[in-house]
Coordinates of N, CA and C in Angstrom, one line a residue:
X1 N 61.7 116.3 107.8 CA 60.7 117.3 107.4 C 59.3 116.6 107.4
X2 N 58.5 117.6 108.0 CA 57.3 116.7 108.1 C 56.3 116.6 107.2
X3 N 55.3 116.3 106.6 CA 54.4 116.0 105.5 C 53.5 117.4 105.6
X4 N 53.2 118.5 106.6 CA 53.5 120.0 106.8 C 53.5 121.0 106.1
X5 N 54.5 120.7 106.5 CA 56.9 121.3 106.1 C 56.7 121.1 104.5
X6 N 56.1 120.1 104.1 CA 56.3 119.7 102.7 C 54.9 120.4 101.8
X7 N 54.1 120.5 102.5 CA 52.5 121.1 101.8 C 52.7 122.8 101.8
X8 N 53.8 123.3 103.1 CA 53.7 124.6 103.0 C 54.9 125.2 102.0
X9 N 55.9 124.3 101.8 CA 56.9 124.5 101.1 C 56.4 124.4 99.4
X10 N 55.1 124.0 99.2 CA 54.4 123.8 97.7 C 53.3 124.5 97.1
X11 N 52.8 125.1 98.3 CA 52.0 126.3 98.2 C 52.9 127.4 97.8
X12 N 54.1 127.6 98.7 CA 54.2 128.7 98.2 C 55.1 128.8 96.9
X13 N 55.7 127.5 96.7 CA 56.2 127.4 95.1 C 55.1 128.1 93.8
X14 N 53.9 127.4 94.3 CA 52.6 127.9 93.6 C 52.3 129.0 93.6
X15 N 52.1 129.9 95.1 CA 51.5 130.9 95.2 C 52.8 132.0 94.5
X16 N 53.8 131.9 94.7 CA 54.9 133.0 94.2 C 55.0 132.8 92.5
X17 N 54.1 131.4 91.8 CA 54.5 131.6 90.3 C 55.9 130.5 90.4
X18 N 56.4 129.9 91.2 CA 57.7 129.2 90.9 C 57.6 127.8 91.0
X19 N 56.9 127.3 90.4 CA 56.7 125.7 90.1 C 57.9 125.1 89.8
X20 N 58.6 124.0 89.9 CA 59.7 123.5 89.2 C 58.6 123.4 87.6
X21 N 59.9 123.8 86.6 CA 59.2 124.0 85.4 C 59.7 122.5 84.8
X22 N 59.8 121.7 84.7 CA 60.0 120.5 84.5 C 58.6 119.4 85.0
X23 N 58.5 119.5 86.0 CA 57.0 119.1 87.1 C 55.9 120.0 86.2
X24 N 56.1 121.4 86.1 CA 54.9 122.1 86.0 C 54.5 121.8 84.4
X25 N 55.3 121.7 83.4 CA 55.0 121.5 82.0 C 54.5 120.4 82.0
X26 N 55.0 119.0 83.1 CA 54.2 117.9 82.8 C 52.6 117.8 83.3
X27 N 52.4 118.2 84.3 CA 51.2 118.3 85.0 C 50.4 119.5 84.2
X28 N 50.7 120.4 83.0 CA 49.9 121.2 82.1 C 49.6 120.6 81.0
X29 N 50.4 119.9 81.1 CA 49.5 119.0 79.7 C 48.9 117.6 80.4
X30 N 49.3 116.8 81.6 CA 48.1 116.4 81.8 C 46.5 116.6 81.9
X31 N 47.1 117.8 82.2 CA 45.6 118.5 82.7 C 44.6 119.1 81.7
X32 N 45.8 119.1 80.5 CA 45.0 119.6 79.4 C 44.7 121.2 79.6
X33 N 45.8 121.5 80.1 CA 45.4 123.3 80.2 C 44.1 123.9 81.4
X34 N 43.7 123.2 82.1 CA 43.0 123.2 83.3 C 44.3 123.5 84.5
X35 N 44.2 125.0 85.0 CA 44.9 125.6 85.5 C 44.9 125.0 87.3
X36 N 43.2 124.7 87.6 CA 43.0 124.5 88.7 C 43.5 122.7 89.0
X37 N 43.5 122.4 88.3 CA 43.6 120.1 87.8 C 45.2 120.4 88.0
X38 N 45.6 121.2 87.2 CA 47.3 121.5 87.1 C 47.8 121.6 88.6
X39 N 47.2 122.1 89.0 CA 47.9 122.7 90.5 C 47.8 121.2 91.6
X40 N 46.4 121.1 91.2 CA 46.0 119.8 92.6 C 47.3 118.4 91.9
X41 N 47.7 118.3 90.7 CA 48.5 117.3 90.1 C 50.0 117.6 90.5
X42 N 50.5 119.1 90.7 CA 51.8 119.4 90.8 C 51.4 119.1 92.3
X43 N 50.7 119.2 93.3 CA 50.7 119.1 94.9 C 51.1 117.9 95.0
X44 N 50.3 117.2 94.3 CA 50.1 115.4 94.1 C 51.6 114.8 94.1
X45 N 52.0 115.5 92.8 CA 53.3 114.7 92.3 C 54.5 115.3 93.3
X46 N 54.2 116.6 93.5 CA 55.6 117.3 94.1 C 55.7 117.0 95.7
X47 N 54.7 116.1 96.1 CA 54.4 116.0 97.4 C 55.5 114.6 97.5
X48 N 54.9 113.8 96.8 CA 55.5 112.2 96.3 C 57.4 112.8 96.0
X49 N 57.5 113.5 95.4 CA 59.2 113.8 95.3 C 59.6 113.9 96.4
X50 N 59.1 115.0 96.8 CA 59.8 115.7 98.7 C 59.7 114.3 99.9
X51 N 58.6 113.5 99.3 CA 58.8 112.7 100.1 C 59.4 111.2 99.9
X52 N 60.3 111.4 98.8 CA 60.8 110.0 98.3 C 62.3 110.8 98.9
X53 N 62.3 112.3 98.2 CA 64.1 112.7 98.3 C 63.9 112.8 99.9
X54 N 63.3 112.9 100.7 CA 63.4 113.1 102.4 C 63.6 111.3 102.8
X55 N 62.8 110.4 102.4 CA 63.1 109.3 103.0 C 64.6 108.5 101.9
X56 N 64.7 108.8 101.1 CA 66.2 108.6 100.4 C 67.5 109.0 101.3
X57 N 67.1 109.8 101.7 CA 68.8 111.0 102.5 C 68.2 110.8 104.2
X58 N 68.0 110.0 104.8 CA 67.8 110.2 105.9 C 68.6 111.3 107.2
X59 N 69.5 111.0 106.8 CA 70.8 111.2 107.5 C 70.8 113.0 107.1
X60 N 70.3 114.0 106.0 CA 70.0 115.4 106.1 C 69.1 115.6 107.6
X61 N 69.1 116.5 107.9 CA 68.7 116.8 109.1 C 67.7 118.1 108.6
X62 N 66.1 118.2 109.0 CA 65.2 118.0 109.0 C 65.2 119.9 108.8
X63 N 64.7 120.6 108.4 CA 64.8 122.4 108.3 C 64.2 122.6 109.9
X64 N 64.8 123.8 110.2 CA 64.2 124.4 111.7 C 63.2 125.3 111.6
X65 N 62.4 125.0 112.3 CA 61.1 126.0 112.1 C 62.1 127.5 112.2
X66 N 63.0 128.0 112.4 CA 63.4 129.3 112.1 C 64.0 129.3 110.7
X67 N 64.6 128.2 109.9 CA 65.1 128.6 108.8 C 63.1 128.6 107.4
X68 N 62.4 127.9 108.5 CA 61.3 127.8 107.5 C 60.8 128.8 107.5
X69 N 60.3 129.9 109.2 CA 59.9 131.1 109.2 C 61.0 132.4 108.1
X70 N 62.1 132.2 108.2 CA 62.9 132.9 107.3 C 62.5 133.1 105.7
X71 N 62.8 131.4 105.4 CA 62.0 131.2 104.1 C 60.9 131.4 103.6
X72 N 59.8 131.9 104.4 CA 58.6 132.0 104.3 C 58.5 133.8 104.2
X73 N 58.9 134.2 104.6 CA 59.4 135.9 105.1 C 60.0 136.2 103.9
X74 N 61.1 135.7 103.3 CA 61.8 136.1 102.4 C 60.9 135.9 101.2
X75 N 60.2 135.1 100.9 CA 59.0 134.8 99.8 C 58.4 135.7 100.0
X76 N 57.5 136.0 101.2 CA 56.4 136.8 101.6 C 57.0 138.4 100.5
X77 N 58.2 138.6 101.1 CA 58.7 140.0 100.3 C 59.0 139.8 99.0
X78 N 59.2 138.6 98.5 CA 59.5 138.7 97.3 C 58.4 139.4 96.5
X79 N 57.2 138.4 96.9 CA 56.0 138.1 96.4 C 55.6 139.6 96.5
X80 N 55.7 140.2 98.0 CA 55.4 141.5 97.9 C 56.0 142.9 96.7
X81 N 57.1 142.3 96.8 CA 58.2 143.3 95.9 C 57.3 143.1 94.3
X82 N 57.1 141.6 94.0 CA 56.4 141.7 92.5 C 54.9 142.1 92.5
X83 N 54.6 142.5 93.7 CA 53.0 142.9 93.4 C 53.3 144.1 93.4
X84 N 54.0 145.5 93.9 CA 54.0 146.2 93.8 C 54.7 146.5 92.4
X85 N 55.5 145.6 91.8 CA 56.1 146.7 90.9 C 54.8 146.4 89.2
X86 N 54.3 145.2 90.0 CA 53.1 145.0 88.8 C 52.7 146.7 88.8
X87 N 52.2 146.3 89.9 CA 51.4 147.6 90.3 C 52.0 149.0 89.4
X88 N 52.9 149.2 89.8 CA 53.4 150.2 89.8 C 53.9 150.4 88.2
X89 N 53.6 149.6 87.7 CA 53.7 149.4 85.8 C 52.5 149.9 85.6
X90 N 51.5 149.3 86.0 CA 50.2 149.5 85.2 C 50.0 151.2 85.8
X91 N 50.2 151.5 87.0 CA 50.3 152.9 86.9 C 51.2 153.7 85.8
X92 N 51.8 153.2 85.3 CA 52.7 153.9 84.5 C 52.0 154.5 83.4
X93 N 51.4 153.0 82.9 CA 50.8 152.8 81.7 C 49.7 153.9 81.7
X94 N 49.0 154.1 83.0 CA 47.5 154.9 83.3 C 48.2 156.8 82.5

């Protein structure tokens, strides 16, 4: 997996709200509750893991740009599915 593979795989941990919560509790109190410092520290750290567990396992064999387009697709809808039903609450509420 390429160093990429690994930036696009951490965005969208971020962008969907799904940080490993172990990573993300430590990088929130470094940061002191600075939401934006938090993020650039989880990229930081979570970049250094993906790339310690990738050169540790060599021998795993590398994701295919189709299982990443899938993965990316299946987020895309998730993400989709929870903005709509946000949505669709606060309509409730109206």
């Amino acid at each position: 997996m390429q160093e990429e593979d690994f930036h696009r795989q951490i965005v969208m941990e971020l962008t969907l709200g799904r940080p490993l919560p172990s990573l993300w509790a430590k990088v929130i109190s470094e940061a002191k509750g600075d939401k934006a410092y938090a993020k650039a520290l989880y990229l930081r750290y979570r970049m250094d893991s993906l790339k310690a567990l990738h050169t540790s396992s060599p021998d795993h064999p590398p994701l295919s740009n189709v299982t990443l387009k899938r993965n990316y697709h299946l987020y895309l809808l998730i993400g989709t599915i929870l903005v709509l039903s946000i949505f669709a609450s606060c309509m409730v509420l109206l």
